[in-house]
mmCIF file of C-alpha atoms in Angstrom:
data_model
loop_
_atom_site.group_PDB
_atom_site.id
_atom_site.type_symbol
_atom_site.label_atom_id
_atom_site.label_comp_id
_atom_site.label_asym_id
_atom_site.label_seq_id
_atom_site.Cartn_x
_atom_site.Cartn_y
_atom_site.Cartn_z
ATOM 1 C CA MET P 12 9.724 -0.437 16.415
ATOM 2 C CA HIS P 13 7.072 -0.082 13.454
ATOM 3 C CA ALA P 14 9.115 3.549 12.043
ATOM 4 C CA SER P 15 12.651 1.503 12.307
ATOM 5 C CA GLN P 16 11.130 -1.330 10.385
ATOM 6 C CA GLY P 17 9.702 0.786 7.789
ATOM 7 C CA ARG P 18 12.888 2.699 7.448
ATOM 8 C CA SER P 19 14.875 -0.796 6.960
ATOM 9 C CA VAL P 20 12.181 -1.877 4.371
ATOM 10 C CA GLY P 21 12.239 1.810 2.616
ATOM 11 C CA LEU P 22 15.968 1.217 2.745
ATOM 12 C CA GLY P 23 15.898 -1.580 1.211
ATOM 13 C CA LEU P 24 13.786 -0.827 -1.374
ATOM 14 C CA ALA P 25 15.512 2.176 -2.419
ATOM 15 C CA LEU P 26 18.872 -0.285 -2.595
ATOM 16 C CA VAL P 27 16.588 -2.535 -5.253
ATOM 17 C CA SER P 28 15.722 0.615 -7.079
ATOM 18 C CA ALA P 29 19.162 1.913 -7.471
ATOM 19 C CA PHE P 30 20.195 -1.240 -8.705
ATOM 20 C CA ALA P 31 17.394 -1.481 -11.312
ATOM 21 C CA PHE P 32 17.901 1.387 -12.515
ATOM 22 C CA GLY P 33 21.635 1.535 -12.529
ATOM 23 C CA GLY P 34 21.517 -1.679 -14.869
ATOM 24 C CA SER P 35 19.579 0.121 -17.434
ATOM 25 C CA GLY P 36 22.500 2.122 -19.085
ATOM 26 C CA VAL P 37 24.387 -1.364 -19.271
ATOM 27 C CA ALA P 38 21.934 -3.356 -20.990
ATOM 28 C CA ALA P 39 20.611 -0.076 -23.343
ATOM 29 C CA LYS P 40 24.478 0.239 -24.195
ATOM 30 C CA PRO P 41 24.694 -2.750 -26.456
ATOM 31 C CA LEU P 42 21.485 -2.003 -28.327
ATOM 32 C CA ILE P 43 22.471 1.452 -28.858
ATOM 33 C CA GLU P 44 26.023 0.607 -30.573
ATOM 34 C CA ALA P 45 24.245 -2.366 -32.360
ATOM 35 C CA GLY P 46 21.879 0.558 -34.288
ATOM 36 C CA LEU P 47 19.347 1.665 -32.337
ATOM 37 C CA ASP P 48 18.934 5.371 -31.532
ATOM 38 C CA PRO P 49 18.634 6.247 -28.100
ATOM 39 C CA LEU P 50 15.565 8.214 -27.948
ATOM 40 C CA HIS P 51 14.321 5.230 -29.238
ATOM 41 C CA VAL P 52 15.727 2.531 -26.584
ATOM 42 C CA VAL P 53 13.960 5.254 -23.904
ATOM 43 C CA TRP P 54 10.472 5.080 -26.323
ATOM 44 C CA LEU P 55 10.798 1.272 -25.878
ATOM 45 C CA ARG P 56 11.384 1.290 -22.248
ATOM 46 C CA ALA P 57 8.558 3.236 -21.149
ATOM 47 C CA ALA P 58 6.097 1.620 -23.789
ATOM 48 C CA GLY P 59 6.886 -1.614 -23.175
ATOM 49 C CA ALA P 60 6.656 -0.786 -19.381
ATOM 50 C CA ALA P 61 3.176 0.747 -20.303
ATOM 51 C CA LEU P 62 2.022 -2.483 -21.777
ATOM 52 C CA VAL P 63 3.205 -4.343 -18.575
ATOM 53 C CA MET P 64 1.629 -1.897 -16.047
ATOM 54 C CA LEU P 65 -1.937 -1.741 -18.570
ATOM 55 C CA PRO P 66 -3.531 -3.714 -16.005
ATOM 56 C CA LEU P 67 -2.949 -1.741 -12.885
ATOM 57 C CA ALA P 68 -3.902 1.205 -14.822
ATOM 58 C CA TRP P 69 -7.605 -0.314 -15.421
ATOM 59 C CA ARG P 70 -7.588 -1.100 -12.122
ATOM 60 C CA HIS P 71 -7.050 2.009 -10.605
ATOM 61 C CA ARG P 72 -9.032 4.079 -13.242
ATOM 62 C CA ASP P 73 -10.543 5.640 -10.500
ATOM 63 C CA LEU P 74 -7.429 8.277 -10.412
ATOM 64 C CA VAL P 75 -7.699 9.465 -13.507
ATOM 65 C CA ARG P 76 -10.559 11.603 -11.880
ATOM 66 C CA ARG P 77 -8.964 11.665 -8.539
ATOM 67 C CA ARG P 78 -5.429 12.766 -9.185
ATOM 68 C CA PRO P 79 -5.301 13.956 -13.087
ATOM 69 C CA ALA P 80 -2.788 16.196 -12.179
ATOM 70 C CA LEU P 81 -0.282 14.254 -9.673
ATOM 71 C CA LEU P 82 -0.888 11.796 -12.850
ATOM 72 C CA ALA P 83 -0.001 13.764 -15.679
ATOM 73 C CA GLY P 84 3.133 15.412 -13.547
ATOM 74 C CA TYR P 85 4.662 11.986 -13.061
ATOM 75 C CA GLY P 86 4.277 11.189 -16.603
ATOM 76 C CA LEU P 87 5.838 14.442 -18.054
ATOM 77 C CA PHE P 88 8.516 14.482 -15.211
ATOM 78 C CA ALA P 89 9.397 11.305 -13.829
ATOM 79 C CA VAL P 90 9.054 9.423 -16.770
ATOM 80 C CA ALA P 91 9.541 11.563 -20.060
ATOM 81 C CA GLY P 92 11.475 14.571 -18.933
ATOM 82 C CA VAL P 93 13.728 12.820 -17.094
ATOM 83 C CA GLN P 94 14.727 10.073 -20.067
ATOM 84 C CA ALA P 95 14.325 12.721 -22.854
ATOM 85 C CA PHE P 96 16.096 15.507 -21.402
ATOM 86 C CA TYR P 97 19.371 13.156 -20.208
ATOM 87 C CA PHE P 98 19.272 11.536 -24.072
ATOM 88 C CA ALA P 99 18.953 15.172 -25.140
ATOM 89 C CA SER P 100 22.091 16.506 -23.225
ATOM 90 C CA LEU P 101 24.153 13.747 -24.110
ATOM 91 C CA SER P 102 24.400 14.785 -27.615
ATOM 92 C CA ARG P 103 26.125 18.210 -26.403
ATOM 93 C CA ILE P 104 28.338 17.236 -23.367
ATOM 94 C CA PRO P 105 30.102 14.371 -21.764
ATOM 95 C CA VAL P 106 27.887 11.381 -20.010
ATOM 96 C CA GLY P 107 30.120 11.943 -16.892
ATOM 97 C CA VAL P 108 28.911 15.245 -16.821
ATOM 98 C CA ALA P 109 25.109 15.245 -17.517
ATOM 99 C CA LEU P 110 25.028 12.621 -14.971
ATOM 100 C CA LEU P 111 26.866 14.470 -12.592
ATOM 101 C CA VAL P 112 24.468 17.676 -13.389
ATOM 102 C CA GLU P 113 21.329 15.338 -13.400
ATOM 103 C CA TYR P 114 22.429 13.601 -10.140
ATOM 104 C CA LEU P 115 22.162 17.039 -8.773
ATOM 105 C CA ALA P 116 18.137 16.223 -8.099
ATOM 106 C CA PRO P 117 19.139 15.131 -3.844
ATOM 107 C CA ALA P 118 20.826 18.343 -3.665
ATOM 108 C CA LEU P 119 17.871 20.759 -5.241
ATOM 109 C CA VAL P 120 15.575 18.594 -3.453
ATOM 110 C CA LEU P 121 17.218 19.777 0.148
ATOM 111 C CA LEU P 122 17.044 23.157 -1.541
ATOM 112 C CA TRP P 123 13.452 22.679 -2.198
ATOM 113 C CA VAL P 124 12.597 22.476 1.267
ATOM 114 C CA ARG P 125 14.284 24.156 3.092
ATOM 115 C CA PHE P 126 13.852 27.705 0.547
ATOM 116 C CA VAL P 127 10.549 27.030 -0.874
ATOM 117 C CA ARG P 128 8.760 25.259 1.849
ATOM 118 C CA ARG P 129 10.394 26.943 4.561
ATOM 119 C CA ARG P 130 11.130 24.036 6.677
ATOM 120 C CA PRO P 131 14.782 22.685 7.770
ATOM 121 C CA VAL P 132 17.122 20.457 7.307
ATOM 122 C CA THR P 133 19.552 18.327 9.686
ATOM 123 C CA ARG P 134 22.788 18.940 9.339
ATOM 124 C CA ALA P 135 23.872 15.355 8.687
ATOM 125 C CA ALA P 136 21.559 15.399 5.858
ATOM 126 C CA ALA P 137 22.886 18.275 4.179
ATOM 127 C CA VAL P 138 26.303 16.809 4.510
ATOM 128 C CA GLY P 139 25.331 13.261 3.101
ATOM 129 C CA VAL P 140 24.431 14.897 0.204
ATOM 130 C CA VAL P 141 27.589 17.313 -0.364
ATOM 131 C CA LEU P 142 29.589 14.018 0.025
ATOM 132 C CA ALA P 143 27.355 11.494 -2.234
ATOM 133 C CA VAL P 144 27.645 14.659 -4.881
ATOM 134 C CA GLY P 145 31.372 14.898 -4.301
ATOM 135 C CA GLY P 146 31.956 11.409 -4.319
ATOM 136 C CA LEU P 147 29.830 10.768 -7.610
ATOM 137 C CA ALA P 148 31.843 13.819 -9.623
ATOM 138 C CA CYS P 149 34.740 11.108 -8.840
ATOM 139 C CA VAL P 150 32.688 7.989 -10.301
ATOM 140 C CA VAL P 151 31.805 9.762 -13.393
ATOM 141 C CA GLU P 152 35.181 10.959 -13.494
ATOM 142 C CA VAL P 153 33.840 15.234 -13.890
ATOM 143 C CA TRP P 154 37.327 16.685 -14.933
ATOM 144 C CA SER P 155 37.780 14.401 -17.990
ATOM 145 C CA GLY P 156 36.799 15.570 -21.149
ATOM 146 C CA LEU P 157 34.613 18.688 -19.704
ATOM 147 C CA SER P 158 33.431 20.955 -22.365
ATOM 148 C CA PHE P 159 31.344 23.958 -21.405
ATOM 149 C CA ASP P 160 28.114 23.978 -23.888
ATOM 150 C CA VAL P 161 25.455 26.281 -22.254
ATOM 151 C CA ILE P 162 22.382 24.214 -24.300
ATOM 152 C CA GLY P 163 23.987 20.886 -23.471
ATOM 153 C CA LEU P 164 24.135 21.781 -19.163
ATOM 154 C CA LEU P 165 20.801 23.232 -19.150
ATOM 155 C CA LEU P 166 19.340 20.343 -20.802
ATOM 156 C CA ALA P 167 21.220 17.976 -17.993
ATOM 157 C CA LEU P 168 19.997 20.746 -15.219
ATOM 158 C CA ALA P 169 16.615 20.257 -16.732
ATOM 159 C CA ALA P 170 16.690 16.679 -16.342
ATOM 160 C CA ALA P 171 17.851 17.223 -12.721
ATOM 161 C CA PHE P 172 14.889 19.173 -12.318
ATOM 162 C CA CYS P 173 12.727 17.179 -13.535
ATOM 163 C CA GLN P 174 14.059 14.133 -11.030
ATOM 164 C CA VAL P 175 13.690 16.251 -8.192
ATOM 165 C CA GLY P 176 10.045 15.856 -9.696
ATOM 166 C CA TYR P 177 10.037 12.399 -9.510
ATOM 167 C CA PHE P 178 11.028 12.451 -5.706
ATOM 168 C CA LEU P 179 8.487 15.003 -4.787
ATOM 169 C CA LEU P 180 5.885 13.311 -7.036
ATOM 170 C CA SER P 181 6.278 10.096 -5.600
ATOM 171 C CA ASP P 182 5.847 11.562 -2.023
ATOM 172 C CA GLN P 183 2.442 12.412 -2.673
ATOM 173 C CA GLY P 184 -0.763 10.571 -2.005
ATOM 174 C CA GLY P 185 0.997 8.758 0.620
ATOM 175 C CA ASP P 186 -0.321 8.422 4.718
ATOM 176 C CA PRO P 187 -3.352 11.157 4.098
ATOM 177 C CA ALA P 188 -5.210 12.457 7.130
ATOM 178 C CA ASP P 189 -7.856 10.952 5.463
ATOM 179 C CA PRO P 190 -7.352 7.293 4.221
ATOM 180 C CA ALA P 191 -10.300 7.829 1.422
ATOM 181 C CA ASP P 192 -7.258 10.285 -0.413
ATOM 182 C CA ALA P 193 -4.493 7.245 -0.448
ATOM 183 C CA VAL P 194 -3.235 6.999 -3.958
ATOM 184 C CA ASP P 195 -1.818 3.990 -4.725
ATOM 185 C CA PRO P 196 2.115 3.926 -6.246
ATOM 186 C CA LEU P 197 1.508 1.362 -8.905
ATOM 187 C CA GLY P 198 -1.249 3.092 -9.814
ATOM 188 C CA VAL P 199 0.188 6.471 -10.168
ATOM 189 C CA ILE P 200 3.635 4.727 -12.380
ATOM 190 C CA ALA P 201 0.966 3.060 -14.506
ATOM 191 C CA TYR P 202 -0.554 6.103 -15.583
ATOM 192 C CA GLY P 203 2.830 7.558 -15.652
ATOM 193 C CA LEU P 204 4.431 5.639 -18.064
ATOM 194 C CA LEU P 205 1.120 6.030 -20.246
ATOM 195 C CA ILE P 206 1.514 9.280 -20.507
ATOM 196 C CA GLY P 207 5.124 9.336 -20.938
ATOM 197 C CA THR P 208 4.696 7.000 -24.048
ATOM 198 C CA LEU P 209 2.566 9.706 -25.293
ATOM 199 C CA VAL P 210 5.160 11.921 -24.797
ATOM 200 C CA LEU P 211 8.156 10.502 -25.809
ATOM 201 C CA THR P 212 6.236 8.910 -29.073
ATOM 202 C CA VAL P 213 6.148 12.936 -30.197
ATOM 203 C CA VAL P 214 9.763 12.911 -29.110
ATOM 204 C CA ALA P 215 11.529 9.707 -31.021
ATOM 205 C CA ARG P 216 8.997 9.419 -33.296
ATOM 206 C CA PRO P 217 9.219 5.211 -33.041
ATOM 207 C CA TRP P 218 7.596 4.979 -36.567
ATOM 208 C CA GLY P 219 11.250 5.515 -38.573
ATOM 209 C CA MET P 220 12.636 2.779 -36.501
ATOM 210 C CA ASP P 221 14.605 -0.304 -37.474
ATOM 211 C CA PHE P 222 12.821 -2.843 -36.088
ATOM 212 C CA SER P 223 14.635 -5.595 -36.933
ATOM 213 C CA LEU P 224 17.774 -4.535 -34.723
ATOM 214 C CA LEU P 225 15.629 -6.087 -32.472
ATOM 215 C CA ALA P 226 15.026 -9.719 -34.156
ATOM 216 C CA GLY P 227 19.328 -9.889 -33.896
ATOM 217 C CA HIS P 228 22.112 -9.950 -31.154
ATOM 218 C CA ALA P 229 23.819 -7.013 -29.719
ATOM 219 C CA ASP P 230 27.610 -7.164 -27.833
ATOM 220 C CA MET P 231 27.964 -6.921 -24.875
ATOM 221 C CA GLY P 232 31.668 -7.010 -23.191
ATOM 222 C CA GLY P 233 32.562 -9.645 -26.235
ATOM 223 C CA SER P 234 29.382 -11.811 -25.509
ATOM 224 C CA GLN P 235 26.227 -12.160 -27.771
ATOM 225 C CA ILE P 236 23.709 -10.984 -26.291
ATOM 226 C CA ALA P 237 20.014 -11.709 -27.590
ATOM 227 C CA ALA P 238 18.489 -8.058 -28.352
ATOM 228 C CA PRO P 239 14.661 -9.252 -26.971
ATOM 229 C CA LEU P 240 16.657 -10.295 -23.646
ATOM 230 C CA LEU P 241 18.660 -7.285 -23.015
ATOM 231 C CA LEU P 242 15.174 -5.302 -23.952
ATOM 232 C CA GLY P 243 13.129 -7.391 -21.510
ATOM 233 C CA TRP P 244 15.731 -6.358 -19.004
ATOM 234 C CA ILE P 245 15.807 -2.728 -19.290
ATOM 235 C CA VAL P 246 11.528 -3.055 -19.574
ATOM 236 C CA LEU P 247 10.563 -5.683 -16.508
ATOM 237 C CA ILE P 248 13.888 -4.860 -14.219
ATOM 238 C CA ALA P 249 15.406 -1.367 -15.033
ATOM 239 C CA THR P 250 11.657 0.255 -15.478
ATOM 240 C CA VAL P 251 8.605 -1.687 -13.836
ATOM 241 C CA LEU P 252 10.885 -3.328 -10.849
ATOM 242 C CA ALA P 253 12.706 0.174 -10.690
ATOM 243 C CA TYR P 254 9.918 2.336 -10.727
ATOM 244 C CA ALA P 255 7.616 0.174 -8.325
ATOM 245 C CA THR P 256 10.172 0.044 -5.737
ATOM 246 C CA GLY P 257 11.530 3.428 -6.227
ATOM 247 C CA VAL P 258 8.214 5.338 -5.068
ATOM 248 C CA VAL P 259 7.543 2.862 -2.516
ATOM 249 C CA SER P 260 11.200 3.681 -0.586
ATOM 250 C CA VAL P 261 10.321 7.465 -1.542
ATOM 251 C CA ARG P 262 7.283 6.650 0.736
ATOM 252 C CA ARG P 263 8.648 5.213 3.795
ATOM 253 C CA LEU P 264 11.553 7.155 3.465
ATOM 254 C CA SER P 265 11.821 10.719 2.342
ATOM 255 C CA PRO P 266 11.885 12.340 -0.961
ATOM 256 C CA GLN P 267 15.746 13.975 0.195
ATOM 257 C CA VAL P 268 16.841 10.314 2.149
ATOM 258 C CA ALA P 269 15.528 8.061 -1.163
ATOM 259 C CA GLY P 270 17.240 10.747 -3.621
ATOM 260 C CA VAL P 271 20.761 10.298 -1.988
ATOM 261 C CA ILE P 272 20.228 6.719 -1.885
ATOM 262 C CA ALA P 273 19.546 6.815 -5.550
ATOM 263 C CA CYS P 274 23.118 8.090 -6.138
ATOM 264 C CA LEU P 275 24.536 4.559 -5.787
ATOM 265 C CA GLU P 276 22.550 4.209 -9.202
ATOM 266 C CA ALA P 277 25.889 5.528 -10.735
ATOM 267 C CA VAL P 278 28.368 3.404 -8.700
ATOM 268 C CA ILE P 279 26.303 0.321 -9.498
ATOM 269 C CA ALA P 280 25.985 1.266 -13.165
ATOM 270 C CA THR P 281 29.802 1.794 -13.029
ATOM 271 C CA VAL P 282 30.285 -1.446 -11.359
ATOM 272 C CA LEU P 283 28.101 -3.678 -13.899
ATOM 273 C CA ALA P 284 30.067 -1.749 -16.620
ATOM 274 C CA TRP P 285 33.006 -2.770 -15.145
ATOM 275 C CA VAL P 286 32.219 -6.182 -14.945
ATOM 276 C CA LEU P 287 29.797 -6.666 -17.852
ATOM 277 C CA LEU P 288 31.365 -4.298 -20.534
ATOM 278 C CA ARG P 289 35.000 -4.607 -19.514
ATOM 279 C CA GLU P 290 34.981 -1.164 -18.860
ATOM 280 C CA HIS P 291 37.419 -0.915 -15.657
ATOM 281 C CA LEU P 292 36.957 1.587 -12.903
ATOM 282 C CA SER P 293 40.227 3.668 -11.857
ATOM 283 C CA ALA P 294 41.741 4.735 -8.405
ATOM 284 C CA PRO P 295 39.259 7.997 -8.015
ATOM 285 C CA GLN P 296 36.161 6.306 -9.366
ATOM 286 C CA ILE P 297 36.401 3.519 -6.709
ATOM 287 C CA LEU P 298 37.545 6.374 -4.264
ATOM 288 C CA GLY P 299 34.302 7.833 -5.342
ATOM 289 C CA GLY P 300 31.913 4.887 -5.295
ATOM 290 C CA PHE P 301 33.435 4.442 -1.580
ATOM 291 C CA VAL P 302 32.462 8.369 -0.590
ATOM 292 C CA VAL P 303 29.027 7.978 -2.451
ATOM 293 C CA LEU P 304 28.070 5.575 0.123
ATOM 294 C CA VAL P 305 29.533 7.383 3.198
ATOM 295 C CA GLY P 306 27.014 9.885 2.000
ATOM 296 C CA ALA P 307 23.869 7.851 1.372
ATOM 297 C CA PHE P 308 24.441 5.740 5.176
ATOM 298 C CA ILE P 309 24.653 9.527 6.681
ATOM 299 C CA ALA P 310 21.894 10.588 5.130
ATOM 300 C CA GLN P 311 19.861 7.665 6.225
ATOM 301 C CA THR P 312 21.578 7.293 9.539
ATOM 302 C CA SER P 313 19.859 11.366 9.912
ATOM 303 C CA THR P 314 16.517 9.802 9.814
ATOM 304 C CA SER P 315 16.790 8.247 13.681
ATOM 305 C CA ALA P 316 17.549 11.306 15.132
ATOM 306 C CA ALA P 317 14.368 12.500 17.323
ATOM 307 C CA ARG P 318 12.045 14.920 15.888
ATOM 308 C CA GLY P 319 12.254 18.756 16.064
ATOM 309 C CA GLY P 320 10.405 21.740 15.311
ATOM 310 C CA ALA P 321 8.405 25.051 16.717
ATOM 311 C CA PRO P 322 5.626 26.310 15.296
ATOM 312 C CA ALA P 323 4.990 27.852 11.891
ATOM 313 C CA ASP P 324 5.516 31.650 11.495
ATOM 314 C CA GLY P 325 1.597 33.034 11.969
ATOM 315 C CA ALA P 326 0.495 29.874 13.109
ATOM 316 C CA ASP P 327 -1.471 29.137 16.272
ATOM 317 C CA GLY P 328 0.889 26.228 16.886
ATOM 318 C CA ALA P 329 -1.242 23.224 15.277
ATOM 319 C CA ASP P 330 0.804 23.393 12.275
ATOM 320 C CA VAL P 331 4.973 22.390 13.442
ATOM 321 C CA PRO P 332 7.175 22.316 10.779
ATOM 322 C CA GLU P 333 9.447 18.890 10.647
ATOM 323 C CA VAL P 334 12.931 18.927 10.818
ATOM 324 C CA ILE P 335 14.021 16.902 7.041
ATOM 325 C CA GLY P 336 16.593 14.136 8.108
ATOM 326 C CA GLU P 337 14.851 13.600 11.644
ATOM 327 C CA GLY P 338 11.605 12.046 13.191
ATOM 328 C CA ASP P 339 10.334 8.660 11.523
ATOM 329 C CA GLY P 340 11.351 10.063 7.719
ATOM 330 C CA LEU P 341 8.090 9.057 6.325
ATOM 331 C CA SER P 342 6.587 12.444 5.731
ATOM 332 C CA ALA P 343 9.291 14.663 4.777
ATOM 333 C CA GLY P 344 8.069 15.382 2.104
ATOM 334 C CA ARG P 345 4.445 16.611 3.081
ATOM 335 C CA THR P 346 3.574 19.300 4.935
ATOM 336 C CA ALA P 347 3.247 18.797 8.979
ATOM 337 C CA THR P 348 -0.238 18.922 10.595
#
């Protein structure tokens, strides 16, 4: 009963996170079109969120001593890496291609678990990922404007690997054997944003930004919206709320399941662009969005199966590998004990 409620809460949080992340592009695009450099928007996003989360960083300052590697990894990969590599790839390849490559992350998570951690995955979870990625290809219409650029594709793939780091690192420290080793996810996010901001400061060089643009307005689908309002949405909703709900959902579900649901970000972003930016959906995009939903549903419902597995090779029977996509879905990113 409690496990089922935990999955339901985790699913709800994952959907909130996908919606929040999905709205970032719709709010950022008017600012970029108004004259702000994309990397400057990314820096403002991370820096603003870091300031909001600063009290939590102080409250959980013991994490700097207890889990420095986790904090550094989260800041480098989950915050700075995903954003910097993704925006860098956009300068060389179409947006749809870059987004599709980045959202190969759920499939990469399964490959990591299957071939690096050598733990089996359920067929349903694998099918869900395949459907989600295939549907995502339709959502972004990957066939339109495809141009093969090795460097651009490598940058987008780097963003995908960084997103894998986001899901796997978000699963660390939750529900440990010793409660004293538990890590508060909000503390990890706070320090991740601080570290990510420092890294992005070097990359984006915000001292060259035209800050006067932030005092004006930006066009959103024919309507003039105050730039501070758009920036506030990006910082508070698309970053603080998105990361907070995302990392908690990973702990209540699993990295690979939460990763598949995160593919809904592309669907949500496309729908919001349709409504707010007047970027209309084509028939393939609508069909692709439906396929993504089906894939996410299959992967999520596969967690209701009974736990299975056999003793690991060379073990005495005390360690039993979990079957990914089975059991309670709460610890699929961690070693079973």
